[in-house]
Coordinates of C-alpha atoms and ligand atoms in Angstrom, one line a residue:
X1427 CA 0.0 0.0 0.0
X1428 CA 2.8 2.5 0.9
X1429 CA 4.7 1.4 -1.8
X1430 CA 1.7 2.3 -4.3
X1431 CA 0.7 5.6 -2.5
X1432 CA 4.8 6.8 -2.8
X1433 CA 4.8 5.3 -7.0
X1434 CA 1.5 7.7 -7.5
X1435 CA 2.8 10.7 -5.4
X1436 CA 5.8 10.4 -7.6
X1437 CA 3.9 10.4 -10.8
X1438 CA 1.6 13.0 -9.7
X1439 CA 4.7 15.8 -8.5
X1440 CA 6.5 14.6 -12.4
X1441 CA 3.2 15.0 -14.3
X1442 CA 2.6 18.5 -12.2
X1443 CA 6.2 20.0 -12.6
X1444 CA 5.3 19.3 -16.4
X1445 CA 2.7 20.9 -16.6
X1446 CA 2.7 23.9 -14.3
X1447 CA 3.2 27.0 -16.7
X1448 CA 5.0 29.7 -16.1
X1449 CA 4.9 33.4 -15.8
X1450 CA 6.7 35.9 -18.4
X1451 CA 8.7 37.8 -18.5
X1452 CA 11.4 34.9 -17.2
X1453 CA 13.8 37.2 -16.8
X1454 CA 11.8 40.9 -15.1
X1455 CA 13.3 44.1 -15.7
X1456 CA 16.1 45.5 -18.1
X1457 CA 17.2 42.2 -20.0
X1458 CA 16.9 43.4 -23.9
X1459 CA 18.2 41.2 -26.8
X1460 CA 17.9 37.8 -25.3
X1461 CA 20.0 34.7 -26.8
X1462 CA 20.6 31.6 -25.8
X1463 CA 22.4 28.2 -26.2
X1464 CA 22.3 24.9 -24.9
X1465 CA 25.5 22.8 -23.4
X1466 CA 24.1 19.2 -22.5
X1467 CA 21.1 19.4 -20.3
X1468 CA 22.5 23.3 -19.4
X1469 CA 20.8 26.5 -20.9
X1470 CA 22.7 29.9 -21.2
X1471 CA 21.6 33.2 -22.3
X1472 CA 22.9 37.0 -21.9
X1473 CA 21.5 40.1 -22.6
X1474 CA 22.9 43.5 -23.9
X1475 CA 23.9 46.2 -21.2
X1476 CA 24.6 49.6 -23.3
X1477 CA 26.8 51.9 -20.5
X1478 CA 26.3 49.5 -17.9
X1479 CA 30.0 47.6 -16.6
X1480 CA 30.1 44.8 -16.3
X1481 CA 28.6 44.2 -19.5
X1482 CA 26.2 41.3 -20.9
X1483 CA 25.6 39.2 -17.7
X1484 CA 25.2 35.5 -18.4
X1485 CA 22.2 33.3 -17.0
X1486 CA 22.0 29.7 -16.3
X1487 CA 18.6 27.2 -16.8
X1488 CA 17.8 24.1 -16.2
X1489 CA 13.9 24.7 -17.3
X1490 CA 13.9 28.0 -19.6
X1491 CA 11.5 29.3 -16.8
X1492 CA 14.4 29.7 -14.2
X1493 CA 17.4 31.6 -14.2
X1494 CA 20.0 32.0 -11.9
X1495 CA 23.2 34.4 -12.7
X1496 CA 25.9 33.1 -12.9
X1497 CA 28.7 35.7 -14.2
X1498 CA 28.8 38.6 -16.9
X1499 CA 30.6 38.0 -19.9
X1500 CA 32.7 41.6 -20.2
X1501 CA 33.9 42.3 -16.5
X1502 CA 37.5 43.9 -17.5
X1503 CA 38.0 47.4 -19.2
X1504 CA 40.8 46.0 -21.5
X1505 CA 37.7 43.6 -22.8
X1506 CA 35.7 46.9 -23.6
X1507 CA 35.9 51.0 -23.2
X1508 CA 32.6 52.2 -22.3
X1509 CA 34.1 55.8 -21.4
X1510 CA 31.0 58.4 -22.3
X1511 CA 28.5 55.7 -23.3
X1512 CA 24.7 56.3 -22.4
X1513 CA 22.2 54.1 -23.1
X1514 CA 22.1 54.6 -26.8
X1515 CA 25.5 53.3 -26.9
X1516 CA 28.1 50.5 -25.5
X1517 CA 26.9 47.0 -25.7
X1518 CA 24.1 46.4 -28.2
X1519 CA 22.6 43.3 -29.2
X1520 CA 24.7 39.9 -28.0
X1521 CA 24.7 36.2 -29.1
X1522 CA 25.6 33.3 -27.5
X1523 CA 26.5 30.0 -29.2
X1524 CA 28.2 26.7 -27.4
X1525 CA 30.5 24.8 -30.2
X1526 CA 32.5 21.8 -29.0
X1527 CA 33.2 22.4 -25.2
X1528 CA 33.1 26.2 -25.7
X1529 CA 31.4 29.4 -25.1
X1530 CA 31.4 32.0 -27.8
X1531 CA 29.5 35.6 -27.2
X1532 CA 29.2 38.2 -30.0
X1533 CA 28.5 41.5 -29.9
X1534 CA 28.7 45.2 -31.0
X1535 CA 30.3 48.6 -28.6
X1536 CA 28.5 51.7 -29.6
X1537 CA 30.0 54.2 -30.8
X1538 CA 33.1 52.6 -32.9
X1539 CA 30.8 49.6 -33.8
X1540 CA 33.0 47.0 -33.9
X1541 CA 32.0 43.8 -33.9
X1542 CA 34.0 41.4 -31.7
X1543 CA 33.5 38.2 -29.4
X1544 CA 34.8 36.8 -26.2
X1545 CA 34.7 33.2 -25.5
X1546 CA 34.8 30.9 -22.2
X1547 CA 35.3 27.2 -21.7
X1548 CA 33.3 27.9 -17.9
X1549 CA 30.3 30.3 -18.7
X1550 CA 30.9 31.1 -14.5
X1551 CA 34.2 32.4 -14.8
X1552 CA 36.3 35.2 -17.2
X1553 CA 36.0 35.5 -20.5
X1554 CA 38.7 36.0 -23.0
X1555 CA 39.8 38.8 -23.9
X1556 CA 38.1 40.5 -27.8
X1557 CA 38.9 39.0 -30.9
X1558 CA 37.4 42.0 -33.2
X1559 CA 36.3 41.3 -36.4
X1560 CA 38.8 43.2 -38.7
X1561 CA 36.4 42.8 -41.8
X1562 CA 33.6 45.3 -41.4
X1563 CA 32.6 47.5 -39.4
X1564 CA 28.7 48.5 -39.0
X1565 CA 25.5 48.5 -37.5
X1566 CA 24.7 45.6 -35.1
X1567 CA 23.4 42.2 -34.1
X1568 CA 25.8 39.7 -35.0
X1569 CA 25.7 36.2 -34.6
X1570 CA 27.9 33.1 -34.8
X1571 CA 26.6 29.8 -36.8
X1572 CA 28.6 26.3 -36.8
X1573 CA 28.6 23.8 -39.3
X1574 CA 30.8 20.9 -39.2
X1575 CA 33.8 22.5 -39.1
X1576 CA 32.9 25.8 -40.4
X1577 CA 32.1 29.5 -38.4
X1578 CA 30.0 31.8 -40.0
X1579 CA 29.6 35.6 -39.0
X1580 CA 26.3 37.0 -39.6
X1581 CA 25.6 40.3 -38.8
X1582 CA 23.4 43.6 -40.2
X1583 CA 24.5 46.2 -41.8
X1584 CA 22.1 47.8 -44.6
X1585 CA 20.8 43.7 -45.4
X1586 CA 22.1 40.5 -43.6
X1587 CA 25.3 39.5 -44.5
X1588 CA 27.2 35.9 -43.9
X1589 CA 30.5 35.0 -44.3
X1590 CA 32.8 32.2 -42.9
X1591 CA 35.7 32.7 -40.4
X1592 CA 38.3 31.6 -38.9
X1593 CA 37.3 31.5 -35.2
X1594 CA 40.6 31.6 -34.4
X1595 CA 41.2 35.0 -35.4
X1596 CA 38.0 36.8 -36.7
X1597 CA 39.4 36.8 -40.2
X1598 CA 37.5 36.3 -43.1
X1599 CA 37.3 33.7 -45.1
X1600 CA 35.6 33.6 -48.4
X1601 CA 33.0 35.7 -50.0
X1602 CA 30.5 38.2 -48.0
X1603 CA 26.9 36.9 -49.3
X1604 CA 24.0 38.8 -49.0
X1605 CA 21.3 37.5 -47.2
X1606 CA 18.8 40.4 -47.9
X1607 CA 16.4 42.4 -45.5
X1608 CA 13.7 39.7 -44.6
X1609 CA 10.4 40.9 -45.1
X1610 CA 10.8 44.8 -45.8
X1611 CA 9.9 46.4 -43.1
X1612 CA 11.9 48.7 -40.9
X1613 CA 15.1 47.8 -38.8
X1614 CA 15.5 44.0 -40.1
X1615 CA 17.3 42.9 -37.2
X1616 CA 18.9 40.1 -34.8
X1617 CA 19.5 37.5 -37.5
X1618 CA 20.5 33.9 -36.8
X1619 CA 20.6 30.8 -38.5
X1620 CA 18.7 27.2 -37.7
X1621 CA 19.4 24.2 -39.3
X1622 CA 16.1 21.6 -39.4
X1623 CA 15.1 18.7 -41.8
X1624 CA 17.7 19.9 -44.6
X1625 CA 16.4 23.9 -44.7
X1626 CA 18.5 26.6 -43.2
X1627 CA 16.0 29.1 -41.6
X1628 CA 16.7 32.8 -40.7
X1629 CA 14.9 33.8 -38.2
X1630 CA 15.2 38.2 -37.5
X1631 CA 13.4 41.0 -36.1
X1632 CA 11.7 43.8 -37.8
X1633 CA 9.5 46.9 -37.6
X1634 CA 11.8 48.8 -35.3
X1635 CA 12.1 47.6 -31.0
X1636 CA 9.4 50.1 -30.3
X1637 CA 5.3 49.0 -30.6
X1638 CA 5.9 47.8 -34.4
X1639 CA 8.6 45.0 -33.3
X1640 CA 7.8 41.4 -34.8
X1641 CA 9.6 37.9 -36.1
X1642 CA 9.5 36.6 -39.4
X1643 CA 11.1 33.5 -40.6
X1644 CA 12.6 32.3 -43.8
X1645 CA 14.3 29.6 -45.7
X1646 CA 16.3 28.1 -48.1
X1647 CA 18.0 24.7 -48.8
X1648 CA 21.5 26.5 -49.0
X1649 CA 23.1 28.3 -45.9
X1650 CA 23.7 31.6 -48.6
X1651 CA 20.2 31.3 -50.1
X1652 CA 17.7 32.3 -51.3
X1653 CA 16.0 32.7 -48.8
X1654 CA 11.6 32.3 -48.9
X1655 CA 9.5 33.8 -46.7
X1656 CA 7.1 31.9 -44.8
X1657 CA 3.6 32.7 -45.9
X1658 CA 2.5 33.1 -42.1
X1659 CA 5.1 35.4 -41.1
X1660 CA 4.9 37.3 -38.3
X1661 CA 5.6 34.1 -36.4
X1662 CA 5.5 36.5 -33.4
X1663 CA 3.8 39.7 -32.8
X1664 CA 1.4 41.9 -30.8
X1665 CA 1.5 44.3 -33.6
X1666 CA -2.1 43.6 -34.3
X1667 CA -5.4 44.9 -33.5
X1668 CA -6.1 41.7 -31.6
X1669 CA -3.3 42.3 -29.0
X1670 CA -3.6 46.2 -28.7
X1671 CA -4.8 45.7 -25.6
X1672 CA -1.9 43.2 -23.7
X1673 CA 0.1 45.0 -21.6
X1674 CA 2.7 43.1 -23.4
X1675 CA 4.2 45.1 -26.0
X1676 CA 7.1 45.5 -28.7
X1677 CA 7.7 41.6 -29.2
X1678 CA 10.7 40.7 -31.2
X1679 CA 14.5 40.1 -31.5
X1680 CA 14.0 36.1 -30.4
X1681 CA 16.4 33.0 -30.5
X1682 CA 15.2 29.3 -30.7
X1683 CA 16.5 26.7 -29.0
X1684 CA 16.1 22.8 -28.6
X1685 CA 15.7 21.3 -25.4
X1686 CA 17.1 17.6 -25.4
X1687 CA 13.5 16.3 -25.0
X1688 CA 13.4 17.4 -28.8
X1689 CA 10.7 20.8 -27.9
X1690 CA 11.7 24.3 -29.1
X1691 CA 11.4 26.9 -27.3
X1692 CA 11.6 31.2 -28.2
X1693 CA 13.0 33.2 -26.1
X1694 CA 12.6 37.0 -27.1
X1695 CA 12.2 40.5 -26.0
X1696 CA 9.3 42.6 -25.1
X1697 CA 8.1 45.1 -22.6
X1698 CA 4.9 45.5 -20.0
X1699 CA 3.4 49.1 -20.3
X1700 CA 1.6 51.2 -17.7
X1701 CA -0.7 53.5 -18.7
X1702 CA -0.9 54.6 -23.0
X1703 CA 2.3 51.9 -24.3
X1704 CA 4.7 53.6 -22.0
X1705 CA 7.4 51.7 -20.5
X1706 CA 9.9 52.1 -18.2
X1707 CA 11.6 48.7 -16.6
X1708 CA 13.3 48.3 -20.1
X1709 CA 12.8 45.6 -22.4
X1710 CA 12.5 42.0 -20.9
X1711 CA 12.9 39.0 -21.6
X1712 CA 9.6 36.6 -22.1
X1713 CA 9.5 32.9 -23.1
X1714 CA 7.3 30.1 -25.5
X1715 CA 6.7 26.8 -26.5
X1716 CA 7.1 26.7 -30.1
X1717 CA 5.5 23.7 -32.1
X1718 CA 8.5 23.1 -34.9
X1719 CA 7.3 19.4 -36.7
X1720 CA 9.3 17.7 -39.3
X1721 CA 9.6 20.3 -42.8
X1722 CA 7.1 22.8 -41.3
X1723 CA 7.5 26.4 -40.3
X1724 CA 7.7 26.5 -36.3
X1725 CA 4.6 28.4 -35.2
X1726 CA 4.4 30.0 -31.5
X1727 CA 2.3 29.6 -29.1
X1728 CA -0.3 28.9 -31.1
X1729 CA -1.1 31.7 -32.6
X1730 CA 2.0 33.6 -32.4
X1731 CA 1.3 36.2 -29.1
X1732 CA 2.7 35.9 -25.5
X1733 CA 1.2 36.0 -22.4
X1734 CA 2.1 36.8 -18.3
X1735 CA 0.2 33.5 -17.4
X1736 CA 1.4 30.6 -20.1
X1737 CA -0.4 27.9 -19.9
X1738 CA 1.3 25.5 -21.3
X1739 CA 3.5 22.3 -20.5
X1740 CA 7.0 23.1 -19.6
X1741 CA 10.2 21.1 -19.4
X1742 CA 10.8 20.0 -15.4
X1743 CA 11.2 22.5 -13.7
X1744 CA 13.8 23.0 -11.3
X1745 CA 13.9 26.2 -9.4
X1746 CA 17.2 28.4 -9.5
X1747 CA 18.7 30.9 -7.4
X1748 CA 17.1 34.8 -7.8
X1749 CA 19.1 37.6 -6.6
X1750 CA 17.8 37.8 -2.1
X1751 CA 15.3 40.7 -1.4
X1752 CA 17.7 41.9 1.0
X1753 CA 21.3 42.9 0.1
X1754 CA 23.6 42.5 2.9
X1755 CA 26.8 43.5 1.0
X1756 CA 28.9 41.0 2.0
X1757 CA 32.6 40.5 0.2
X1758 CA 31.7 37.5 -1.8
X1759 CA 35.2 36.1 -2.7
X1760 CA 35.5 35.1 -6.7
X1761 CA 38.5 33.7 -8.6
X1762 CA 39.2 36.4 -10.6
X1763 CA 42.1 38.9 -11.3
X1764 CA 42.0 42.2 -9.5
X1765 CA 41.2 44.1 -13.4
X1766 CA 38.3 42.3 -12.9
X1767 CA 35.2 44.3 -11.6
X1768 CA 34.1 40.8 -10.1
X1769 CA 36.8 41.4 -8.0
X1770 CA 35.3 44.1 -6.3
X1771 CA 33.2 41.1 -4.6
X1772 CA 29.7 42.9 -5.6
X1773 CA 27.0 40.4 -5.6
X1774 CA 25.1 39.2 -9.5
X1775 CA 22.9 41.5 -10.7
X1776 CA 25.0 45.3 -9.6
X1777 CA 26.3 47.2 -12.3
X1778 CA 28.1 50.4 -12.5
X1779 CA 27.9 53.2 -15.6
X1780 CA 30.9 53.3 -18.0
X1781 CA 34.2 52.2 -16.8
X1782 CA 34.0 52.2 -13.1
X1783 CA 36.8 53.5 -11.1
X1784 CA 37.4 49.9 -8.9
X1785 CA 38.9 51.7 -6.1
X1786 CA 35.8 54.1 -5.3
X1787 CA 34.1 50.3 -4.2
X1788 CA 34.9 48.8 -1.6
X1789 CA 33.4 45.6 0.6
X1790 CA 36.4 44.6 2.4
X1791 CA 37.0 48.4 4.3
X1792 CA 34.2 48.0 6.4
X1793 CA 32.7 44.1 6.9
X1794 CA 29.0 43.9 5.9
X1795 CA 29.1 47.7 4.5
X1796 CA 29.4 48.5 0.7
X1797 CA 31.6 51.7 1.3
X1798 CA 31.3 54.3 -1.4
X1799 CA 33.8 56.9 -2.1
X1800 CA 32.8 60.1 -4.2
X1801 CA 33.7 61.2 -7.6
X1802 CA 33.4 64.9 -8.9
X1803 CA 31.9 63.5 -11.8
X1804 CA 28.2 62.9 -10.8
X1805 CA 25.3 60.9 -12.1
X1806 CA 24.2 63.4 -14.2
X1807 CA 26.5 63.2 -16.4
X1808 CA 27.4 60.5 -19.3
X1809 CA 31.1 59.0 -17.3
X1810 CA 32.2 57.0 -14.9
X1811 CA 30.7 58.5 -11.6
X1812 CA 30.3 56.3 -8.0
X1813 CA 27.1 54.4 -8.9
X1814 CA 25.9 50.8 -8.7
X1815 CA 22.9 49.9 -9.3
X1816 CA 20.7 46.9 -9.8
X1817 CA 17.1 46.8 -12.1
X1818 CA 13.9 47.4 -11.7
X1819 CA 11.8 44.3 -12.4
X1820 CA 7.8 45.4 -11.3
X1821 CA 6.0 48.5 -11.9
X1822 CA 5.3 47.9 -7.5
X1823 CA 8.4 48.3 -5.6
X1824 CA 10.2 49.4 -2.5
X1825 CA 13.8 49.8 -2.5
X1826 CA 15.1 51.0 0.9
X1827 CA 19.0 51.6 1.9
X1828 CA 20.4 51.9 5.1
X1829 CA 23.2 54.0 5.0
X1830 CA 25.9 55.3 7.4
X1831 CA 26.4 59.0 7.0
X1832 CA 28.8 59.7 9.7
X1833 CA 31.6 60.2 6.9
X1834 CA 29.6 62.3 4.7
X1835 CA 32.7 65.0 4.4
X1836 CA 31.9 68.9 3.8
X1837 CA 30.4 69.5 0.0
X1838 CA 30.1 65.4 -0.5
X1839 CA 26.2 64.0 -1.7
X1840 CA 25.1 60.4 -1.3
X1841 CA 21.8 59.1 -2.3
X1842 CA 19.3 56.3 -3.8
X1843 CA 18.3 56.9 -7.4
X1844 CA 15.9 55.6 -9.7
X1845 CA 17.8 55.8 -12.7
X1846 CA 17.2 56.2 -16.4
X1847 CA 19.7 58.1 -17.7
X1848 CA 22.1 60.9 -17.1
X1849 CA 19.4 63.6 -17.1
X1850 CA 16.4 61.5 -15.8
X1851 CA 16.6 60.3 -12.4
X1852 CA 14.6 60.7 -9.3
X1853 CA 17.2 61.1 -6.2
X1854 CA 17.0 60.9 -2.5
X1855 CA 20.1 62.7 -1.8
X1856 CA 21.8 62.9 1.8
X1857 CA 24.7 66.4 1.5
X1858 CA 27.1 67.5 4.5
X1859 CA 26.2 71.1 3.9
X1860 CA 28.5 72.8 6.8
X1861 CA 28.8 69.9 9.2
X1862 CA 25.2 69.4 8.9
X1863 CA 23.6 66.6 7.1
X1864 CA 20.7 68.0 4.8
X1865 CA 18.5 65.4 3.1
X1866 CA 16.6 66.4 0.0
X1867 CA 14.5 64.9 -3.0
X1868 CA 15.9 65.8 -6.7
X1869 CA 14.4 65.0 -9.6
X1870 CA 16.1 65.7 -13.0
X1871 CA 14.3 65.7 -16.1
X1872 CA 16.4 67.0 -19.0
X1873 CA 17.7 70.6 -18.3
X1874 CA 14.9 70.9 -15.5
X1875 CA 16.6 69.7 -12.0
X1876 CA 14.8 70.6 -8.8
X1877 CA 14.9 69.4 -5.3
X1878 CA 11.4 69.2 -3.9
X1879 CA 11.8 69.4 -0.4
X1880 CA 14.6 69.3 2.1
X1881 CA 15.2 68.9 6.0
X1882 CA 18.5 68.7 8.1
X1883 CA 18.8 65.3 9.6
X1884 CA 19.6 65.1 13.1
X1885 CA 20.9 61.5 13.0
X1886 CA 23.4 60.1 11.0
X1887 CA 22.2 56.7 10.2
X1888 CA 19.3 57.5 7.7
X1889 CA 17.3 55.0 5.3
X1890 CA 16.6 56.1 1.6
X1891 CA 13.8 54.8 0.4
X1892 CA 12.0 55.2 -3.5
X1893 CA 8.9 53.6 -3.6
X1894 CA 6.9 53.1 -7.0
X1895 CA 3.1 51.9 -8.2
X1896 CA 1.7 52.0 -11.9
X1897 CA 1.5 55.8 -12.0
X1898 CA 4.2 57.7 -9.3
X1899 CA 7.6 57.0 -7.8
X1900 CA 8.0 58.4 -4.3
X1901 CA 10.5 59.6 -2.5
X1902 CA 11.3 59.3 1.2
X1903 CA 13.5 59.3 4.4
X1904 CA 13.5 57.7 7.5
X1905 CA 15.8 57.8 11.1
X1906 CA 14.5 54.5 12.6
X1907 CA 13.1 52.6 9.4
X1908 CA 9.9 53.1 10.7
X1909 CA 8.4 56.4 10.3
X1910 CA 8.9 57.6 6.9
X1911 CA 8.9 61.4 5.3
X1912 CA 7.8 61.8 2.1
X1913 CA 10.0 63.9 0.1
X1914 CA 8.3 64.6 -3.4
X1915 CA 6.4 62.2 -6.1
X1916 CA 6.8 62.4 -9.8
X1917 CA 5.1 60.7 -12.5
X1918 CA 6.6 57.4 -14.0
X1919 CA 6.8 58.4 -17.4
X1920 CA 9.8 61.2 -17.1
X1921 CA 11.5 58.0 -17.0
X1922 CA 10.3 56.1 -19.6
X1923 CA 11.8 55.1 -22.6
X1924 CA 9.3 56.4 -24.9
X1925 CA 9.8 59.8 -23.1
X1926 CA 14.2 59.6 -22.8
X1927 CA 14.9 56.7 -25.9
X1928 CA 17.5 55.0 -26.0
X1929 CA 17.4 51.4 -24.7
X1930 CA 17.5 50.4 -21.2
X1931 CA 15.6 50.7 -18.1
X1932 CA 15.2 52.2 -14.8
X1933 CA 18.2 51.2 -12.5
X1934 CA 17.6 51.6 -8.8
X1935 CA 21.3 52.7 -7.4
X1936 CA 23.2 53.8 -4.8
X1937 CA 26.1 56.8 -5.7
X1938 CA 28.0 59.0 -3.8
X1939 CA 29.8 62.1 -5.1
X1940 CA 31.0 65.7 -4.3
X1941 CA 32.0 69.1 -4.9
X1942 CA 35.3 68.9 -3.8
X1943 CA 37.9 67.1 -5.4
X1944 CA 40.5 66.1 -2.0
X1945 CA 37.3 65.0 -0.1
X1946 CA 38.0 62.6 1.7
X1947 CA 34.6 61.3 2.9
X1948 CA 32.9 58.0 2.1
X1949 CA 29.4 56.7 2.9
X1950 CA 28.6 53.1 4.4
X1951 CA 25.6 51.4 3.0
X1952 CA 24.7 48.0 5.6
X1953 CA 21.9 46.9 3.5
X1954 CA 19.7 47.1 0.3
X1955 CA 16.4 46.0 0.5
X1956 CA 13.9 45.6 -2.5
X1957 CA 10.6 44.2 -2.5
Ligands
LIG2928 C1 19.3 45.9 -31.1 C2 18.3 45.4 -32.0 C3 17.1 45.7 -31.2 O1 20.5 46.0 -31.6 O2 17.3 46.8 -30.5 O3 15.1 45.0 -30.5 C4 18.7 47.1 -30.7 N1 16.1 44.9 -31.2 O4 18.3 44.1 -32.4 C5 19.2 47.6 -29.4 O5 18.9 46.7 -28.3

């Protein structure tokens, strides 16, 4: 009897892990460009980071539904120069591919727009240093394709191109083919090549990342073509009347991959509005089943559109480590050389802006404190000021910091930020103005910067908090994390991207800088909290 009851528990806890859907996106917050690979029973996929160092972080899968972080692909400056990116430039579009043992990741830096990859043998640990492509020059969204013993580079620039390489080296080999512009519409974009059932299929992006974004397919019997559409292309998009509703919204720039159960899966990007298709976590990255059977065209979903709550039958799933709701800031100790940002000892999921300067971080000073020491240069401007930050994921959140201001030196800020950009950010700002600590609300939109209310503090331990719901972000201070002040509101969409462009998403940060250039001071942060 036992032995029955245990067999049917068993079978009921497989057949529900199967079955249990999922909710998009998979990965919340400012994850644009997805890709991913496959190593063995293993999935990998990275995102593009624009200004933010480390660049493209790396995510590992046993399900497709959850991702833990396991490293970032670009965590020394000698890999990249970010200096005076913002979040039209740096680190656009990357691809991942696994061919025999290793780990290759392809990508573009804004403004030069080179081309160039990294590779890895262990996706956890530091990537190699940039073999550039010496060929061309251009646009973006590259991606690597393996056959047999053969690397081709595809990338955009005007149409599609492909040619092979030598992986060794980046250098060309052979003719540039043209694989043309997909369907015609606007921004044909994040190529990359499937082979199925004796067709190559090229999969891209068009219609621009904004509300137009969709997938088309096409394919050909020969890897340089040509290439024939698939008569019911869009394979994916809520660029229809039927979806104008769905707060899901600019669907596009995907990747397939095969699970080793034989089911395809897309994994793409798209954003959740709030209010009239306004954004402001970023683009995400959402998931689907995709039905791909012997010499037919893969179809999505269904019918091609995403949803938060999918339904449908999912690989085991096997739940992964998310980033903790609290951040303690303790030194986490990682093998890596001290050009390294990882060996700062910053917990996944932190980034700074540009080329950090290392030594402005510290975890080690102080035991349990993230110690921050100023910068003249300051978060408004497009460099490499004293920031970390780490994404918004929900439009509902409260992010608190408890910070030690007892070092605050004379002229020297520190503050929490919701962050969109150089000249969009919403601030709660602790300043030693004269011995006395003044804390204030800023908000910065554009050329407009104005502090909404201030009060002297009469402690020195203070907690910043920003709070945010589908319309305001608020901004507040507290003495015993208890009673709270409200220091100003401001509407969402000053930090949207539809209001700023570009292409990231609101960073919630910690930064300290100053006025003087021999201060001195620093500021202690015990804990990060977001919920
Ligand atoms: C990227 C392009 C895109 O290069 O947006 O949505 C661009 N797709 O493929 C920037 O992320």
């Amino acid at each position: 009897m036992k032995k029955i009851s245990l067999t049917l528990l068993l079978l009921l806890s497989i057949s529900t892990a199967f079955a249990q859907g999922f909710k998009n996106p998979v990965l919340p917050g400012f994850h644009a460009d997805p890709s991913v690979c496959r190593a063995g029973d293993d999935f990998y996929l990275v995102n593009s980071t624009f200004q933010y160092f480390p660049g493209v972080p790396i995510f590992h899968s046993k399900d497709l539904v959850n991702w833990e972080q396991v490293g970032n692909c670009l965590t020394r400056s000698s890999q990249v120069d970010l200096s005076r990116t913002d979040g039209n430039g740096g680190i656009y579009a990357p691809t991942i591919r696994y061919n025999n043992g290793r780990f290759y990741m392809v990508t573009t830096v804004y403004p030069s727009r080179r081309h160039f990859y990294v590779w890895t043998d262990d996706p956890k640990g530091e990537w190699s240093e940039p073999i550039v492509i010496p060929f061309d020059v251009g646009s973006c969204d590259p991606t690597l394709y393996f056959e047999d013993d053969k690397t081709y580079f595809l990338w955009k620039n005007g149409d599609i191109k492909i040619c092979e390489i030598d992986v060794e080296t980046g250098k060309q080999i052979g003719d540039i083919h043209h694989l043309g512009t997909g369907l015609g519409g606007r921004y044909p974009e994040g190529p990359h090549i499937y082979k199925k059932d004796g067709y190559y299929y090229l999969m891209l992006a068009e219609g621009g990342t904004e509300h137009g974004h969709h997938v088309n397919i096409l394919r050909s019997h020969s890897l340089f073509g040509p290439y024939e559409p698939n008569p019911a292309n869009p394979i994916l998009s809520h660029f229809s009347m039927a979806m104008q509703n769905s707060n899901i919204q600019g669907l596009g720039h995907a990747d397939l991959v095969q699970a080793s159960d034989s089911s395809w899966w897309m994994i793409c990007l798209g954003y959740r509005t709030s209010g009239y298709l306004q954004h402001v976590m970023g683009r995400e990255t959402f998931l689907a089943p995709v039905e791909w059977k012997s010499g037919e065209w893969p179809i999505v979903n269904g019918d091609g559109t995403i949803a938060v709550d999918m339904k449908c039958k999912t690989l085991p799933q096997v739940p992964m480590q998310g980033y903790p709701e609290r951040e303690e800031f303790d030194f986490t100790e990682r093998n890596a050389p001290t050009t390294s940002y990882a060996s700062i000892g910053l917990p996944m999921g932190w980034h700074s802006l540009c080329n950090p300067i290392y030594a402005n971080y510290s975890l080690k000073s102080r035991r349990g404190y993230l110690r921050l020491k100023p910068t003249t240069t300051t978060i408004d401007q497009t460099a490499s000021p004293t920031f970390v930050a780490r994404r918004q994921t929900e439009l509902n959140f409260t992010a608190t910091a408890s910070v030690d201001l007892s070092h605050l030196a004379e002229g020297m800020q520190a503050g929490i930020t919701a962050y969109a950009a150089p000249l969009n950010h919403y601030d709660v700002v602790a300043e030693n103005r004269k011995g006395q600590i003044v804390i204030k609300s800023n908000i910065r939109i554009g050329q407009m910067s104005s502090t909404m209310k201030e009060q002297v503090l009469n402690s020195k331990q203070a907690y910043l908090r920003i709070t945010s719901d589908r319309d305001f972000y608020y901004l507040y201070v507290s003495t015993d994390n208890s009673d709270y002040t409200l220091l100003g509101k401001m509407e969402y969409r000053y930090l949207s991207t539809e209001t700023i462009g570009g292409f990231t998403g609101v960073m919630l940060g910690l930064f300290a800088q100053t006025s003087n250039p021999s201060d001195n001071g620093y500021v202690d942060i015990d804990w990060f909290n977001y919920k």
